Short mmCIF file of C-alpha atoms in Angstrom, two decimals:
data_model
loop_
_atom_site.label_atom_id
_atom_site.label_comp_id
_atom_site.label_asym_id
_atom_site.label_seq_id
_atom_site.Cartn_x
_atom_site.Cartn_y
_atom_site.Cartn_z
CA GLU A 1 3.61 16.64 -24.52
CA ALA A 2 0.06 15.81 -23.46
CA GLY A 3 -0.43 14.57 -19.94
CA VAL A 4 -2.57 11.74 -18.65
CA VAL A 5 -6.13 12.22 -19.82
CA GLN A 6 -9.13 11.04 -17.83
CA SER A 7 -12.81 11.21 -18.51
CA PRO A 8 -15.29 12.03 -17.31
CA ARG A 9 -14.04 14.54 -14.76
CA TYR A 10 -17.18 14.26 -12.68
CA LYS A 11 -19.84 11.58 -12.45
CA ILE A 12 -22.95 11.38 -10.32
CA ILE A 13 -24.92 8.16 -10.23
CA GLU A 14 -27.40 6.39 -8.04
CA LYS A 15 -26.34 3.38 -6.04
CA LYS A 16 -26.54 0.03 -7.80
CA GLN A 17 -25.90 1.67 -11.17
CA PRO A 18 -22.82 0.82 -13.23
CA VAL A 19 -20.12 3.38 -14.00
CA ALA A 20 -16.97 3.42 -16.09
CA PHE A 21 -13.91 5.63 -16.12
CA TRP A 22 -11.48 6.04 -18.98
CA CYS A 23 -7.79 6.84 -18.96
CA ASN A 24 -5.34 7.59 -21.73
CA PRO A 25 -1.74 7.56 -20.49
CA ILE A 26 1.16 9.60 -21.72
CA SER A 27 2.28 8.35 -25.10
CA GLY A 28 4.90 5.64 -24.79
CA HIS A 29 4.28 4.91 -21.13
CA ASN A 30 3.94 1.19 -20.69
CA THR A 31 2.91 1.22 -17.03
CA LEU A 32 -0.55 2.37 -16.05
CA TYR A 33 -2.03 2.68 -12.58
CA TRP A 34 -5.48 3.21 -11.14
CA TYR A 35 -5.64 4.76 -7.69
CA LEU A 36 -8.56 5.43 -5.37
CA GLN A 37 -8.45 8.60 -3.28
CA ASN A 38 -10.97 8.97 -0.49
CA LEU A 39 -11.63 12.38 0.97
CA GLY A 40 -8.84 13.48 3.27
CA GLN A 41 -6.61 10.55 2.41
CA GLY A 42 -3.75 9.74 0.11
CA PRO A 43 -4.25 7.69 -3.04
CA GLU A 44 -4.33 3.91 -2.74
CA LEU A 45 -3.33 1.66 -5.59
CA LEU A 46 -6.14 -0.41 -7.09
CA ILE A 47 -4.38 -1.98 -10.04
CA ARG A 48 -1.17 -1.66 -12.02
CA TYR A 49 -0.63 -2.67 -15.62
CA GLU A 50 2.57 -3.41 -17.46
CA ASN A 51 1.44 -3.04 -21.06
CA GLU A 52 -1.77 -5.07 -21.21
CA GLU A 53 -0.98 -7.32 -18.25
CA ALA A 54 -2.34 -6.58 -14.79
CA VAL A 55 0.71 -7.23 -12.61
CA ASP A 56 -0.78 -6.07 -9.31
CA ASP A 57 -4.52 -6.15 -8.71
CA SER A 58 -4.40 -7.30 -5.11
CA GLN A 59 -6.24 -4.20 -3.86
CA LEU A 60 -8.98 -4.27 -6.48
CA PRO A 61 -12.37 -5.35 -5.06
CA LYS A 62 -13.06 -7.90 -7.71
CA ASP A 63 -16.65 -8.55 -6.77
CA ARG A 64 -17.69 -5.19 -8.20
CA PHE A 65 -14.63 -3.61 -9.80
CA SER A 66 -13.05 -4.57 -13.09
CA ALA A 67 -10.42 -3.02 -15.30
CA GLU A 68 -9.00 -3.60 -18.71
CA ARG A 69 -6.19 -2.36 -20.90
CA LEU A 70 -6.76 -4.35 -24.02
CA LYS A 71 -4.13 -2.93 -26.37
CA GLY A 72 -1.69 -1.79 -23.74
CA VAL A 73 -2.56 1.86 -24.19
CA ASP A 74 -5.74 3.31 -22.75
CA SER A 75 -7.63 1.71 -19.91
CA THR A 76 -11.13 1.49 -18.47
CA LEU A 77 -12.09 1.00 -14.84
CA LYS A 78 -15.63 -0.18 -14.16
CA ILE A 79 -17.77 -0.48 -11.07
CA GLN A 80 -20.91 -2.57 -11.16
CA PRO A 81 -22.95 -2.09 -9.09
CA ALA A 82 -21.81 1.09 -7.40
CA GLU A 83 -22.24 1.51 -3.65
CA LEU A 84 -22.42 4.65 -1.55
CA GLY A 85 -18.92 3.97 -0.23
CA ASP A 86 -17.47 4.14 -3.72
CA SER A 87 -17.80 7.91 -3.73
CA ALA A 88 -14.21 9.09 -4.17
CA VAL A 89 -11.75 10.37 -6.72
CA TYR A 90 -10.35 7.81 -9.12
CA LEU A 91 -6.89 8.72 -10.33
CA CYS A 92 -5.03 7.30 -13.27
CA ALA A 93 -1.26 7.53 -13.57
CA SER A 94 1.32 6.36 -16.03
CA SER A 95 5.01 5.74 -15.98
CA GLY A 96 7.64 5.28 -18.63
CA GLY A 97 8.96 2.33 -16.73
CA LEU A 98 12.53 3.54 -16.75
CA ALA A 99 14.38 1.37 -14.25
CA GLY A 100 15.12 3.08 -10.99
CA THR A 101 13.04 6.21 -11.50
CA ASN A 102 9.52 5.25 -10.43
CA GLU A 103 8.20 8.59 -11.57
CA GLN A 104 4.46 8.49 -12.06
CA PHE A 105 2.49 11.16 -13.85
CA PHE A 106 -1.07 11.61 -12.65
CA GLY A 107 -4.21 12.63 -14.45
CA PRO A 108 -6.73 15.06 -12.94
CA GLY A 109 -8.97 12.25 -11.72
CA THR A 110 -12.65 11.42 -11.95
CA ARG A 111 -14.74 12.48 -8.99
CA LEU A 112 -17.51 9.95 -8.44
CA THR A 113 -20.54 10.69 -6.31
CA VAL A 114 -22.89 7.82 -5.55
CA LEU A 115 -26.32 8.87 -4.29
CA ALA B 1 5.09 -3.72 6.10
CA GLN B 2 5.87 -0.35 4.65
CA SER B 3 4.05 2.74 5.85
CA VAL B 4 4.17 6.49 5.51
CA THR B 5 3.21 8.93 8.24
CA GLN B 6 2.57 12.62 7.78
CA PRO B 7 2.05 13.82 11.35
CA ASP B 8 0.55 17.18 10.43
CA ILE B 9 -2.91 17.07 8.91
CA HIS B 10 -3.12 20.82 8.53
CA ILE B 11 -0.55 23.64 8.58
CA THR B 12 -1.19 27.38 8.35
CA VAL B 13 1.70 29.59 7.33
CA SER B 14 2.04 33.27 6.51
CA GLU B 15 3.10 34.28 3.04
CA GLY B 16 6.84 34.77 2.98
CA ALA B 17 7.45 32.54 5.97
CA SER B 18 9.30 29.26 5.82
CA LEU B 19 7.51 25.92 5.56
CA GLU B 20 8.47 22.44 6.68
CA LEU B 21 6.32 19.38 6.16
CA ARG B 22 7.18 16.20 7.97
CA CYS B 23 7.25 12.70 6.57
CA ASN B 24 8.29 9.52 8.32
CA TYR B 25 8.39 6.13 6.71
CA SER B 26 8.77 2.56 7.74
CA TYR B 27 10.54 0.26 5.36
CA GLY B 28 13.16 -2.44 5.59
CA ALA B 29 15.59 -0.99 3.08
CA THR B 30 16.20 2.38 1.51
CA PRO B 31 13.01 3.23 -0.31
CA TYR B 32 12.37 5.47 -3.22
CA LEU B 33 10.89 8.66 -1.73
CA PHE B 34 8.66 11.27 -3.29
CA TRP B 35 6.78 14.44 -2.53
CA TYR B 36 3.70 15.29 -4.57
CA VAL B 37 1.47 18.36 -4.48
CA GLN B 38 -2.24 18.39 -5.27
CA SER B 39 -4.15 21.58 -5.90
CA PRO B 40 -7.97 21.54 -5.77
CA GLY B 41 -9.40 19.71 -8.75
CA GLN B 42 -5.96 18.82 -10.03
CA GLY B 43 -3.98 15.65 -10.26
CA LEU B 44 -0.86 15.07 -8.25
CA GLN B 45 2.28 16.81 -9.43
CA LEU B 46 5.72 15.52 -8.53
CA LEU B 47 7.78 18.06 -6.58
CA LEU B 48 10.90 16.00 -6.06
CA LYS B 49 12.22 12.51 -5.55
CA TYR B 50 15.08 10.70 -3.87
CA PHE B 51 16.62 7.39 -4.88
CA SER B 52 20.22 7.59 -3.80
CA GLY B 53 23.18 9.93 -3.57
CA ASP B 54 23.04 13.40 -2.08
CA THR B 55 20.52 13.35 0.73
CA LEU B 56 19.42 16.93 0.09
CA VAL B 57 17.36 17.05 -3.08
CA GLN B 58 16.08 20.05 -4.93
CA GLY B 59 12.72 20.09 -6.60
CA ILE B 60 10.45 22.36 -8.54
CA LYS B 61 8.82 25.52 -7.24
CA GLY B 62 11.67 26.19 -4.82
CA PHE B 63 11.09 23.10 -2.68
CA GLU B 64 13.78 20.88 -1.23
CA ALA B 65 13.75 17.76 0.92
CA GLU B 66 16.29 16.02 3.07
CA PHE B 67 16.55 12.27 3.50
CA LYS B 68 17.67 11.23 6.98
CA ARG B 69 18.17 7.52 7.21
CA SER B 70 18.71 7.52 10.98
CA GLN B 71 15.36 9.19 11.52
CA SER B 72 13.50 7.47 8.68
CA SER B 73 12.40 10.90 7.57
CA PHE B 74 12.07 12.82 4.34
CA ASN B 75 10.92 16.31 5.29
CA LEU B 76 9.95 18.89 2.72
CA ARG B 77 10.99 22.53 3.08
CA LYS B 78 10.57 25.86 1.37
CA PRO B 79 12.32 28.99 2.61
CA SER B 80 9.60 31.45 1.64
CA VAL B 81 6.07 30.40 0.72
CA HIS B 82 3.87 32.05 -1.84
CA TRP B 83 0.08 32.16 -1.81
CA SER B 84 0.13 29.72 -4.73
CA ASP B 85 1.72 27.09 -2.50
CA ALA B 86 -1.60 26.56 -0.76
CA ALA B 87 -2.43 22.94 -1.59
CA GLU B 88 -2.28 19.43 -0.22
CA TYR B 89 1.09 17.75 -0.04
CA PHE B 90 1.66 14.02 -0.10
CA CYS B 91 4.74 12.05 0.81
CA ALA B 92 5.08 8.66 -0.87
CA VAL B 93 7.41 5.69 -0.81
CA GLY B 94 8.13 3.13 -3.49
CA ALA B 95 9.59 -0.22 -2.64
CA ASP B 96 11.02 -1.01 -6.03
CA SER B 97 11.47 0.23 -9.55
CA TRP B 98 8.12 -1.11 -10.69
CA GLY B 99 6.19 1.94 -9.61
CA LYS B 100 4.03 0.83 -6.70
CA LEU B 101 3.68 3.84 -4.39
CA GLN B 102 2.31 4.08 -0.89
CA PHE B 103 1.11 7.54 0.09
CA GLY B 104 0.75 9.29 3.39
CA ALA B 105 -2.56 10.85 4.34
CA GLY B 106 -1.41 14.28 3.24
CA THR B 107 -0.84 17.69 4.82
CA GLN B 108 -3.13 20.56 3.91
CA VAL B 109 -1.22 23.85 3.68
CA VAL B 110 -3.05 27.14 4.08
CA VAL B 111 -1.20 30.37 3.27
CA THR B 112 -2.37 33.56 4.95
CA PRO B 113 -1.60 37.09 3.74
#
């Protein structure tokens, strides 16, 4: 079974430029998460989708960040414009949504460097 | 508010020695508890999880963890570490079955020959 796929793996951009990250979850997983991981810290949830609905986006900086999961499968996270402080690893995870298990499977992440 | 504390930022252990990583949480009820491992350039891999039942849980790669309600702890252990266990380890708590996890800051494990 294929895991969570993310692309690109690495991205270097200049500040004020836009950037987008793509995630394809494990087949059949209806819950998709985007996490931000700063250096030396644990991941922090940015947004969680149940199918195509964003059910928790309280930690998403909506002035510059946006996300979509139009058909309830793959998802895109966008930053426009990027700032120096956005340099981090962006992790995508998915879950089968089985009640009581909460098991999330993580992709390898996209490492963003903003110059 | 829920929180997760991993008191040890960095641990160095000799190959073959035992390992224990500490995790303390703050939450009003019994949370869902997890340990993940992250190797350089890799995503997080689930080692083990606890929801209910036996408070000593077994995971992959020879790891185990013990839930202690009275101490609000969920410490991870391995009797004998291998060089491949060098990685960063994250404790996480989930408040419900909907999948929102809160992670600790992580513990970096270095294994020496």
